[in-house]
Coordinates of C-alpha atoms and ligand atoms in Angstrom, one line a residue:
Chain G
M1 CA 12.2 38.2 -1.2
I2 CA 14.3 35.3 0.0
T3 CA 17.4 34.0 -1.7
V4 CA 17.4 30.9 -3.9
E5 CA 19.6 29.2 -1.4
E6 CA 17.1 29.9 1.3
L7 CA 14.3 28.6 -0.9
K8 CA 16.2 25.5 -1.6
R9 CA 16.9 24.9 2.1
L10 CA 13.2 25.3 2.9
K11 CA 12.1 23.0 0.0
E12 CA 14.5 20.4 1.3
K13 CA 12.9 20.6 4.7
S14 CA 9.4 20.4 3.3
F15 CA 10.3 17.4 1.2
N16 CA 11.8 15.7 4.3
I17 CA 8.6 16.3 6.2
M18 CA 6.6 14.8 3.4
I19 CA 8.7 11.6 3.4
D20 CA 8.5 11.4 7.2
V21 CA 4.7 11.8 7.2
L22 CA 4.3 9.0 4.6
E23 CA 6.8 6.7 6.4
M24 CA 5.4 7.3 9.9
T25 CA 1.7 6.8 8.9
T26 CA 2.5 3.8 6.8
A27 CA 4.6 2.2 9.5
A28 CA 1.9 2.8 12.0
N29 CA -0.7 1.7 9.5
S30 CA -2.8 4.5 11.0
G31 CA -2.8 8.3 11.2
H32 CA -3.7 11.2 8.9
P33 CA -1.5 11.6 5.8
G34 CA -3.8 14.0 3.9
G35 CA -4.0 16.8 6.4
S36 CA -0.4 16.4 7.4
L37 CA 0.7 17.0 3.8
S38 CA -1.5 20.0 3.3
S39 CA 0.2 21.6 6.3
K40 CA 3.8 20.6 5.4
D41 CA 4.8 23.9 3.8
I42 CA 3.2 26.0 6.5
V43 CA 4.9 24.1 9.2
T44 CA 8.2 24.2 7.3
V45 CA 8.1 28.0 6.9
L46 CA 7.2 28.5 10.5
F47 CA 9.9 26.3 12.0
F48 CA 12.7 27.0 9.6
H49 CA 12.2 30.6 8.7
V50 CA 9.6 32.6 10.6
M51 CA 9.5 31.4 14.2
R52 CA 12.1 32.5 16.7
H53 CA 13.3 29.5 18.7
N54 CA 16.4 27.9 20.0
P55 CA 16.9 24.1 19.5
G56 CA 19.2 23.8 22.5
R57 CA 16.5 25.3 24.7
P58 CA 12.9 24.1 24.1
D59 CA 12.0 25.9 27.4
W60 CA 13.3 29.3 26.2
P61 CA 10.6 31.6 27.6
D62 CA 10.7 34.0 24.6
R63 CA 10.4 31.3 21.9
D64 CA 7.6 31.6 19.4
R65 CA 5.0 28.9 19.8
L66 CA 3.1 26.8 17.4
I67 CA -0.2 25.3 18.6
L68 CA -1.2 22.5 16.3
S69 CA -4.9 22.9 16.7
K70 CA -5.6 20.3 14.0
G71 CA -3.8 17.8 16.1
H72 CA -4.3 14.9 13.7
A73 CA -1.5 16.5 11.6
A74 CA 0.9 15.4 14.3
P75 CA 3.2 13.6 11.9
A76 CA 4.1 16.9 10.2
L77 CA 4.8 18.5 13.6
Y78 CA 6.9 15.6 14.9
S79 CA 8.9 15.5 11.7
A80 CA 9.6 19.3 11.9
L81 CA 10.6 19.0 15.6
A82 CA 13.0 16.2 14.6
E83 CA 14.4 18.2 11.7
A84 CA 14.8 21.2 14.1
G85 CA 16.6 19.0 16.7
Y86 CA 14.0 18.9 19.4
I87 CA 13.0 15.2 18.9
D88 CA 15.4 12.4 18.4
R89 CA 14.8 11.1 14.9
Q90 CA 14.6 7.5 16.2
K91 CA 11.5 8.4 18.1
L92 CA 9.6 8.9 14.9
G93 CA 9.4 5.2 14.5
G94 CA 7.4 4.8 17.6
F95 CA 4.6 7.1 16.4
R96 CA 1.2 5.8 17.6
S97 CA 2.6 2.9 19.6
T98 CA 2.4 2.2 23.3
G99 CA 4.9 3.9 25.4
S100 CA 5.8 6.4 22.7
Q101 CA 6.0 10.2 23.5
L102 CA 4.7 10.6 19.9
Q103 CA 1.0 10.0 20.5
G104 CA -1.5 9.8 17.7
H105 CA -2.4 13.4 18.6
P106 CA 0.1 15.8 20.2
E107 CA 0.4 15.5 24.0
R108 CA 2.0 18.5 25.6
N109 CA 5.7 17.9 26.3
P110 CA 7.8 20.9 27.1
E111 CA 11.0 18.9 26.6
L112 CA 10.1 18.2 23.0
M113 CA 8.6 21.6 22.5
I114 CA 5.2 20.1 21.9
E115 CA 3.3 23.1 23.1
A116 CA -0.3 21.8 23.6
S117 CA -2.5 18.8 23.9
T118 CA -4.8 18.7 21.0
G119 CA -6.7 16.2 18.9
S120 CA -10.2 17.4 20.0
L121 CA -10.8 20.0 17.3
G122 CA -11.8 23.6 18.1
N123 CA -9.6 24.4 21.1
G124 CA -6.3 25.6 19.7
L125 CA -7.2 29.2 19.0
A126 CA -8.4 29.8 22.5
M127 CA -5.4 28.0 23.9
G128 CA -3.3 30.3 21.8
N129 CA -5.1 33.3 23.1
G130 CA -4.3 32.2 26.6
I131 CA -0.6 31.9 25.8
A132 CA -0.7 35.3 23.9
L133 CA -2.5 37.0 26.9
A134 CA 0.1 35.5 29.3
G135 CA 2.8 36.9 27.1
K136 CA 1.3 40.4 27.3
L137 CA 0.9 40.2 31.0
D138 CA 4.5 39.1 31.4
G139 CA 5.8 41.6 29.0
R140 CA 7.3 39.0 26.7
S141 CA 7.7 39.5 23.0
Y142 CA 7.0 36.0 21.7
R143 CA 4.3 35.3 19.0
V144 CA 1.8 32.5 19.0
Y145 CA 0.9 30.7 15.8
V146 CA -2.2 28.5 15.7
L147 CA -2.7 26.1 12.8
M148 CA -6.4 25.1 12.3
G149 CA -8.2 22.9 9.8
D150 CA -10.9 24.4 7.6
G151 CA -13.5 21.8 8.8
E152 CA -12.4 22.6 12.3
L153 CA -13.8 26.1 11.8
Q154 CA -17.3 24.6 12.2
E155 CA -16.6 24.4 15.9
G156 CA -18.2 27.2 17.9
T157 CA -15.3 27.7 20.2
V158 CA -13.2 28.8 17.2
W159 CA -15.5 31.8 16.8
E160 CA -15.6 32.5 20.5
A161 CA -11.9 32.7 20.4
A162 CA -11.9 34.7 17.2
M163 CA -14.0 37.3 19.0
F164 CA -11.7 37.4 22.0
A165 CA -8.4 38.1 20.4
P166 CA -9.1 41.4 18.6
Y167 CA -11.1 42.7 21.6
H168 CA -8.2 42.1 23.8
R169 CA -5.8 43.5 21.2
L170 CA -3.7 40.4 21.0
N171 CA -1.5 41.4 18.1
N172 CA 0.9 38.6 19.1
I173 CA -1.4 35.8 17.8
I174 CA -1.5 34.6 14.2
A175 CA -4.3 32.2 13.2
I176 CA -3.6 30.0 10.2
V177 CA -6.3 28.2 8.4
D178 CA -5.2 25.2 6.3
R179 CA -7.9 25.7 3.6
N180 CA -7.6 22.4 1.9
G181 CA -11.4 22.2 1.1
L182 CA -11.9 18.8 2.6
Q183 CA -12.8 17.4 6.0
Q184 CA -13.2 13.9 7.2
N185 CA -16.2 12.8 5.2
G186 CA -16.1 15.2 2.2
P187 CA -15.7 18.8 1.0
T188 CA -16.4 21.5 3.6
E189 CA -18.6 23.3 1.2
S190 CA -21.0 20.4 0.8
T191 CA -20.9 19.6 4.6
L192 CA -21.4 22.9 6.2
S193 CA -20.1 25.9 4.2
I194 CA -17.5 28.1 6.0
E195 CA -17.6 30.8 3.3
P196 CA -17.2 33.7 2.9
L197 CA -14.2 33.0 5.0
D198 CA -12.2 36.3 4.6
D199 CA -15.3 38.3 5.4
K200 CA -16.0 36.3 8.5
W201 CA -12.5 36.8 10.0
K202 CA -12.5 40.5 8.9
S203 CA -15.9 41.1 10.5
F204 CA -14.5 39.6 13.7
G205 CA -11.8 42.2 13.7
W206 CA -8.8 40.3 12.1
N207 CA -6.3 41.4 9.5
V208 CA -6.8 38.7 6.8
I209 CA -4.2 37.5 4.3
D210 CA -4.9 34.9 1.6
V211 CA -2.0 32.9 0.3
D212 CA -1.1 29.8 -1.7
G213 CA -0.2 27.6 1.2
H214 CA 2.4 25.7 -0.8
D215 CA 4.2 28.8 -2.1
I216 CA 7.0 29.2 0.3
P217 CA 8.0 32.9 -0.6
E218 CA 4.3 33.8 -0.5
L219 CA 3.9 32.2 2.9
I220 CA 7.0 34.0 4.2
D221 CA 5.7 37.4 2.9
A222 CA 2.3 36.8 4.7
F223 CA 4.0 36.0 8.0
E224 CA 6.3 39.1 7.7
M225 CA 3.3 41.3 6.9
A226 CA 1.5 39.8 10.0
K227 CA 4.4 40.9 12.1
R228 CA 4.1 44.5 10.9
I229 CA 0.3 44.8 11.7
K230 CA 0.2 46.1 15.3
D231 CA -3.4 47.0 15.9
R232 CA -5.0 43.6 15.4
P233 CA -4.3 39.9 15.1
T234 CA -3.8 38.4 11.7
A235 CA -5.5 35.4 10.1
I236 CA -3.7 33.8 7.2
I237 CA -6.0 31.7 5.0
A238 CA -3.6 29.3 3.4
H239 CA -5.1 27.7 0.3
T240 CA -3.7 24.2 0.2
V241 CA -4.1 20.7 -1.3
K242 CA -5.0 17.8 1.0
G243 CA -2.4 15.1 0.3
R244 CA -0.1 17.5 -1.4
G245 CA 2.8 15.9 -3.2
V246 CA 1.3 12.4 -3.5
M247 CA -0.5 12.1 -6.8
S248 CA -2.7 9.3 -5.8
G249 CA -3.7 11.2 -2.6
E250 CA -4.3 14.7 -3.6
W251 CA -7.9 15.8 -3.1
V252 CA -8.8 12.2 -2.1
V253 CA -11.2 12.2 0.8
D254 CA -10.1 8.8 2.1
F255 CA -6.4 9.9 2.3
H256 CA -7.6 11.9 5.4
S257 CA -7.0 8.9 7.6
R258 CA -6.0 6.0 5.4
P259 CA -2.2 5.7 5.0
M260 CA -0.6 4.1 2.0
S261 CA 0.3 0.4 2.2
E262 CA 3.9 -0.4 2.6
E263 CA 4.0 -1.7 -1.0
S264 CA 2.5 1.4 -2.6
L265 CA 4.8 3.6 -0.6
K266 CA 7.8 1.7 -1.7
N267 CA 6.6 2.0 -5.3
I268 CA 6.1 5.7 -5.3
L269 CA 9.2 6.7 -3.3
P270 CA 11.8 6.7 -6.2
G271 CA 9.4 8.9 -8.2
L272 CA 9.1 11.3 -5.3
Y273 CA 12.8 11.6 -4.9
E274 CA 13.3 12.1 -8.7
Q275 CA 10.7 14.8 -8.9
H276 CA 12.2 16.5 -5.9
R277 CA 15.6 16.4 -7.5
L278 CA 14.3 17.9 -10.8
E279 CA 12.4 20.7 -8.9
M280 CA 15.6 21.6 -7.0
E281 CA 17.6 21.7 -10.2
A282 CA 15.1 24.0 -11.8
L283 CA 15.4 26.6 -9.0
Chain M
M1 CA -16.4 -10.8 13.8
I2 CA -18.3 -7.6 13.4
S3 CA -18.3 -4.3 15.3
T4 CA -21.2 -3.0 17.3
R5 CA -21.1 0.2 15.4
E6 CA -21.6 -1.6 12.1
A7 CA -24.6 -3.5 13.5
F8 CA -26.0 -0.2 14.7
G9 CA -25.5 1.4 11.2
N10 CA -27.3 -1.4 9.4
A11 CA -30.1 -1.6 12.0
L12 CA -30.7 2.1 11.9
A13 CA -31.0 2.1 8.1
E14 CA -33.6 -0.7 8.4
I15 CA -35.8 0.9 11.0
G16 CA -35.4 4.3 9.5
S17 CA -38.6 4.4 7.4
D18 CA -40.4 6.1 10.3
E19 CA -40.8 9.7 9.1
S20 CA -40.4 11.1 12.6
I21 CA -36.8 9.9 12.7
V22 CA -34.0 12.4 12.1
V23 CA -30.4 11.3 12.2
L24 CA -27.6 13.8 13.1
D25 CA -23.9 13.4 12.3
A26 CA -20.8 15.4 13.1
D27 CA -18.6 14.6 10.1
V28 CA -17.9 11.0 11.2
S29 CA -20.8 9.0 9.7
A30 CA -18.4 6.9 7.6
S31 CA -16.9 5.8 10.9
T32 CA -20.0 5.5 13.0
K33 CA -21.9 3.8 10.1
A34 CA -24.8 6.2 10.4
S35 CA -23.9 6.8 6.8
E36 CA -26.0 3.7 5.9
F37 CA -29.1 5.7 7.0
G38 CA -27.9 8.7 5.2
K39 CA -27.7 6.9 1.9
K40 CA -31.2 5.7 2.2
Y41 CA -32.9 8.8 3.7
P42 CA -30.8 11.8 2.7
D43 CA -33.6 14.2 3.6
R44 CA -33.7 13.2 7.2
F45 CA -29.9 12.9 7.6
I46 CA -28.0 16.0 8.6
N47 CA -24.3 16.3 8.8
F48 CA -23.5 19.2 11.1
G49 CA -19.9 19.3 10.3
I50 CA -17.5 19.3 13.2
A51 CA -19.9 21.0 15.6
E52 CA -21.0 18.7 18.4
E53 CA -22.5 21.3 20.7
N54 CA -24.4 22.9 17.9
L55 CA -25.7 19.4 17.0
F56 CA -27.0 18.6 20.4
A57 CA -28.6 22.0 21.0
T58 CA -30.4 21.6 17.6
A59 CA -31.4 18.1 18.7
V60 CA -33.2 19.7 21.7
G61 CA -35.2 21.9 19.3
L62 CA -36.0 19.0 17.0
A63 CA -37.1 16.8 19.9
Y64 CA -39.3 19.7 21.3
S65 CA -41.0 19.6 17.9
G66 CA -41.8 15.9 17.9
K67 CA -38.9 14.5 16.0
R68 CA -37.2 11.4 17.2
V69 CA -33.5 12.2 17.1
F70 CA -30.7 9.7 16.6
A71 CA -27.3 11.3 17.1
S72 CA -24.1 9.4 16.4
M73 CA -20.4 10.3 16.7
Y74 CA -17.3 9.3 18.7
A75 CA -18.2 8.9 22.4
V76 CA -15.5 11.4 23.4
F77 CA -17.1 14.1 21.3
V78 CA -20.5 13.4 22.7
L79 CA -19.0 14.5 26.0
K80 CA -18.0 17.8 24.5
A81 CA -21.6 18.7 24.6
F82 CA -22.3 18.0 28.3
D83 CA -24.2 21.2 28.8
Q84 CA -26.6 20.3 26.0
L85 CA -26.8 16.7 27.3
R86 CA -28.0 18.1 30.6
I87 CA -30.9 19.9 28.9
I88 CA -31.8 16.7 26.9
A89 CA -31.8 14.8 30.2
H90 CA -33.7 17.5 32.2
D91 CA -36.5 17.7 29.6
N92 CA -36.5 14.0 29.1
L93 CA -36.2 14.3 25.3
D94 CA -36.4 11.7 22.7
V95 CA -32.7 11.8 21.7
K96 CA -31.0 8.5 21.2
I97 CA -27.2 8.8 21.2
F98 CA -25.1 6.1 19.6
A99 CA -21.5 6.7 20.8
S100 CA -18.9 4.9 18.8
H101 CA -15.2 4.4 19.2
A102 CA -15.8 4.1 23.0
G103 CA -13.5 2.6 25.6
L104 CA -10.0 1.9 24.2
T105 CA -11.2 0.8 20.8
D106 CA -9.9 3.9 19.0
G107 CA -6.4 2.5 19.9
Q108 CA -3.9 4.3 17.9
D109 CA -5.6 7.7 17.9
G110 CA -4.7 7.8 21.6
W111 CA -6.1 9.3 24.8
S112 CA -7.7 12.3 23.0
H113 CA -10.0 10.0 21.1
Q114 CA -10.5 7.2 23.7
T115 CA -13.4 7.4 26.1
I116 CA -13.2 5.7 29.5
E117 CA -15.3 8.3 31.4
D118 CA -18.6 8.2 29.5
L119 CA -20.5 5.7 31.6
A120 CA -19.7 7.6 34.8
I121 CA -20.7 10.9 33.3
M122 CA -23.9 9.7 31.6
R123 CA -25.0 7.8 34.7
T124 CA -25.2 11.1 36.6
L125 CA -27.8 12.5 34.2
P126 CA -31.4 11.8 35.3
N127 CA -33.7 10.2 32.7
F128 CA -30.9 8.8 30.5
K129 CA -30.9 5.1 29.8
V130 CA -27.3 3.9 29.6
I131 CA -26.6 0.8 27.6
V132 CA -23.5 -1.1 26.5
P133 CA -24.2 -3.9 23.9
A134 CA -21.8 -6.8 24.0
D135 CA -21.9 -7.9 20.4
A136 CA -23.4 -7.1 17.0
I137 CA -26.6 -9.0 17.8
E138 CA -27.2 -7.1 20.9
S139 CA -26.3 -3.8 19.2
R140 CA -28.9 -4.4 16.6
E141 CA -31.4 -5.2 19.3
V142 CA -30.6 -2.1 21.3
T143 CA -30.9 0.1 18.2
E144 CA -34.4 -1.3 17.5
A145 CA -35.4 -1.2 21.1
S146 CA -34.4 2.4 21.5
L147 CA -37.3 3.4 19.3
K148 CA -39.7 2.0 21.9
I149 CA -37.9 3.5 24.9
S150 CA -39.2 7.0 25.7
G151 CA -36.7 9.7 26.6
P152 CA -33.0 9.9 26.1
V153 CA -30.8 6.8 25.5
Y154 CA -27.0 6.5 25.5
S155 CA -25.7 3.4 23.7
R156 CA -22.0 2.8 23.8
L157 CA -20.4 1.3 20.7
S158 CA -17.0 0.0 19.7
R159 CA -14.7 0.7 16.8
S160 CA -13.2 -2.8 16.9
E161 CA -14.7 -6.0 15.5
S162 CA -15.7 -8.5 18.2
P163 CA -16.9 -12.1 18.3
I164 CA -20.7 -12.8 18.1
I165 CA -21.8 -14.1 21.5
F166 CA -25.6 -14.3 21.2
D167 CA -27.7 -16.2 18.7
S168 CA -30.1 -14.4 16.5
G169 CA -33.0 -15.2 18.8
Y170 CA -31.5 -13.1 21.6
R171 CA -33.8 -10.3 22.8
F172 CA -32.5 -7.2 24.6
E173 CA -34.6 -6.2 27.6
L174 CA -34.0 -2.7 29.1
G175 CA -32.9 -2.9 32.7
K176 CA -32.4 -6.6 32.8
G177 CA -29.0 -8.4 33.3
K178 CA -28.7 -11.7 31.5
V179 CA -27.1 -14.7 33.0
V180 CA -24.8 -16.0 30.2
E181 CA -23.2 -18.8 32.3
D182 CA -24.6 -20.2 35.5
G183 CA -22.4 -21.1 38.4
S184 CA -22.3 -21.0 42.2
D185 CA -18.9 -19.8 43.5
L186 CA -18.9 -16.2 42.4
A187 CA -20.5 -13.8 39.9
I188 CA -18.7 -11.9 37.2
I189 CA -20.8 -8.9 36.1
T190 CA -19.7 -7.3 32.9
N191 CA -20.8 -5.9 29.5
G192 CA -19.6 -4.8 26.1
N193 CA -16.2 -5.9 25.0
M194 CA -15.4 -7.4 28.3
L195 CA -18.1 -10.1 28.1
H196 CA -16.3 -12.4 25.7
R197 CA -13.2 -12.0 27.9
A198 CA -15.2 -12.9 31.0
I199 CA -16.5 -16.0 29.2
R200 CA -12.9 -17.0 28.6
A201 CA -12.0 -16.3 32.2
S202 CA -14.8 -18.5 33.2
M203 CA -13.4 -21.4 31.2
M204 CA -10.1 -20.9 33.0
L205 CA -11.8 -20.9 36.4
R206 CA -13.8 -24.0 35.5
K207 CA -10.5 -25.8 34.8
D208 CA -9.6 -25.0 38.4
G209 CA -12.9 -26.5 39.6
I210 CA -14.5 -23.1 40.2
S211 CA -17.9 -22.3 38.7
P212 CA -18.7 -18.7 38.2
T213 CA -21.9 -17.1 37.0
V214 CA -21.3 -14.7 34.2
V215 CA -23.8 -11.9 33.7
N216 CA -24.1 -9.5 30.8
M217 CA -25.2 -6.3 32.4
S218 CA -25.8 -4.4 29.2
T219 CA -28.1 -1.8 30.9
V220 CA -25.9 0.2 33.2
K221 CA -28.8 2.5 34.0
P222 CA -31.3 1.6 35.3
I223 CA -29.3 -1.2 36.7
D224 CA -30.9 -4.6 37.5
E225 CA -30.9 -4.3 41.3
G226 CA -32.9 -7.5 41.8
L227 CA -30.4 -9.6 39.9
I228 CA -27.4 -8.0 41.7
V229 CA -28.8 -8.7 45.1
K230 CA -29.7 -12.3 44.1
L231 CA -26.2 -12.9 42.9
A232 CA -24.6 -11.5 46.0
Q233 CA -26.8 -13.8 48.1
S234 CA -26.2 -16.9 46.1
A235 CA -22.5 -16.4 45.1
G236 CA -21.2 -14.3 48.0
A237 CA -18.5 -12.6 45.9
I238 CA -18.5 -10.5 42.8
V239 CA -16.1 -9.4 40.2
T240 CA -17.0 -6.5 37.9
A241 CA -15.2 -6.1 34.6
E242 CA -15.4 -3.0 32.4
E243 CA -13.6 -1.2 29.6
H244 CA -13.9 2.0 31.5
S245 CA -12.4 3.8 34.5
V246 CA -13.1 1.9 37.7
L247 CA -14.4 5.3 39.0
G248 CA -18.1 5.6 38.2
G249 CA -18.8 2.7 35.8
I250 CA -20.4 -0.6 36.2
G251 CA -18.2 -1.5 39.2
S252 CA -19.5 1.6 41.0
A253 CA -23.1 1.0 40.0
V254 CA -23.0 -2.6 41.3
S255 CA -21.3 -1.5 44.6
E256 CA -23.9 1.2 45.1
V257 CA -26.6 -1.4 45.0
L258 CA -24.7 -3.8 47.3
G259 CA -23.7 -1.1 49.8
R260 CA -27.3 -0.6 50.7
T261 CA -28.6 -4.1 50.3
F262 CA -26.3 -7.1 50.7
P263 CA -22.6 -6.2 51.0
V264 CA -20.2 -8.9 49.7
P265 CA -16.6 -8.6 48.5
V266 CA -16.2 -7.0 45.1
E267 CA -13.1 -7.0 42.9
Y268 CA -12.9 -4.4 40.1
V269 CA -11.4 -5.0 36.7
G270 CA -11.2 -1.7 34.9
I271 CA -8.8 1.2 34.2
I272 CA -7.3 2.5 37.5
D273 CA -7.6 6.3 37.3
K274 CA -5.5 6.8 34.2
F275 CA -5.8 8.1 30.7
G276 CA -5.3 5.8 27.7
Q277 CA -2.6 6.2 25.1
S278 CA -1.8 5.3 21.5
G279 CA -1.4 1.6 20.7
K280 CA -3.0 -1.4 19.1
V281 CA -6.2 -2.3 20.8
D282 CA -5.2 -5.7 22.1
E283 CA -1.9 -4.3 23.5
L284 CA -3.9 -1.6 25.3
F285 CA -6.3 -4.2 26.9
S286 CA -3.2 -6.0 28.3
L287 CA -1.5 -2.9 29.4
Y288 CA -4.5 -1.5 31.2
G289 CA -5.4 -4.9 32.8
L290 CA -8.5 -5.7 30.9
T291 CA -7.8 -9.3 29.8
A292 CA -9.4 -12.7 30.6
E293 CA -6.3 -13.3 32.8
N294 CA -7.0 -10.2 34.7
I295 CA -10.6 -11.3 35.3
Y296 CA -9.4 -14.7 36.4
G297 CA -6.9 -13.1 38.8
A298 CA -9.6 -10.8 40.2
S299 CA -11.9 -13.8 40.6
M300 CA -9.3 -15.6 42.7
K301 CA -8.9 -12.6 44.9
A302 CA -12.7 -12.3 45.4
L303 CA -12.9 -16.0 46.3
K304 CA -10.2 -15.7 48.9
R305 CA -11.9 -12.7 50.5
K306 CA -15.1 -14.6 50.5
K307 CA -13.7 -17.5 52.5
R308 CA -12.4 -15.2 55.2
Ligands
TPP1 C1 -14.1 17.8 18.3 C2 -13.7 16.8 17.2 N1 -14.7 16.2 16.5 C3 -14.4 15.3 15.6 C4 -13.1 14.9 15.4 C5 -12.7 13.8 14.4 N2 -12.0 14.3 13.2 C6 -10.7 14.2 13.2 S1 -10.0 15.1 11.8 C7 -11.6 15.5 11.3 C8 -11.7 16.3 10.1 C9 -10.9 17.6 10.2 O1 -11.1 18.3 9.0 P1 -10.2 19.6 8.8 O2 -10.3 20.5 10.0 O3 -10.6 20.3 7.5 O4 -8.7 19.1 8.8 P2 -7.8 18.7 7.6 O5 -8.6 18.7 6.4 O6 -6.7 19.8 7.6 O7 -7.2 17.4 7.9 C10 -12.5 15.0 12.2 C11 -14.0 15.2 12.0 C12 -12.1 15.5 16.2 N3 -10.8 15.2 16.1 N4 -12.4 16.4 17.1
MG2 MG1 -9.6 20.4 5.7

């Protein structure tokens, strides 16, 4: 178990990511708030507790890697990289505008520790396999974390990659599914069902852990458990809420790619800060 | 102002009563507007989820079995299924692809969602008819016409709203370029979102006493060879303008014709071997050299080369 201080530290990070996501997408009047917010606690736990990395050295060869396969959650990634000191906070304001390094979807940039070019769904797990395989060949001890959407799992390449990792004994790759139940046009289960999800991953040879993707201690436990499993790769199914933290956006299909107006954001911000303060006090 | 994707969606819903039509989506129908058909004919509308290759391979099977397949998604994700597109082309199947968010019109999503390679790629596939409607009127026409065209069709649509150029009596004819403005000094051959920019460039040229012919070459394949040769002979210089890489698009298609018939100077307005990036659509058109001013500049260059 983690200490209360650590929990508070991580909650603070997660809150900051939420605010950044909302501000970046509203300022750009474009982007994907819903899926960025469902990922915020996963990204928080990875960057600020689980992953081994060194902010002074984005090119450290032994750093753990996060591949944001669901590239449209870029605001969450950029915010975390800014919090961790890889990206100058000022750059967040340029999100989605010409000349910015912070493209609408991640563009590989070793200096900013943006590990892979994504945005076209379905490629991240295989990219991660490549990095994990290279790590094995080079005798390096880093781990590769790949964050996917649940709708993304409808892509065939995901399952080609899912077959590859256990066969090649890649115990250094961790797949994370952001199981928020929604994709672009509606629920996954009324679009093309991906269930039974645990059984699918298990039958492909993965160690599977189900967690509440907004419960920070539970997420940490799952990642720690994944580190202890040596004979297979681990898939973490993180049950999340699309739009998490914004009442008017939770479970709302349109919040996938429709940011809040400047005015509505201004109106809800004081409430978000107040709620955050109360939550922190209660810890 | 209305987008070509919206005109497509409405037209598809209108012509959709034919029971042999099946419409395939990949979780983007609210954006491509194929959702309009889906609301009306839910039994013949299938959302594959985010699975483009699965969608096009299934389209092959449906077309083998006599279905007339309409498939719609972002242009860039159509290209994901190139292997399946080859089969559709090889077997000359009745699959009509309406590829939205093409060119730079998915501005802020950035290079991963923009498509400036599709015309080059689709042009290499035998049997495919490749079409770029210039406005909502033409988009509706192409959607209707595609039912009568046998074999595969690729129609390229925009995310952005654009001005209406044609009147409601306009008729699309496959393989025929259309002279939108008649002139004698040079010919501007273009299509899609570049047509209204070319018309503006033509106004600028006319102020300088230069009269260009402006041609809407909406069918990129099969291209109107007869018209291209005629224009080369009468005008003696050509400018092509496209919202696409200059490699393999309409500029290339025109040059391929001229090279073996009647070579004249050609200037190319298009994207010079680069990827797009995130930004507002108009900003990107300026940044990548796709404005009326760029067409004007290219026209001046073409004229100079003609005189020599
Ligand atoms: C190959 C591909 N097809 C379509 C899209 C368009 N698109 C962007 S996000 C999205 C829905 C993603 O749903 P999901 O994977 O569940 O992500 P999340 O709910 O976490 O946002 C779609 C269809 C894409 N980016 N890539
Ligand atoms: Mg989802």
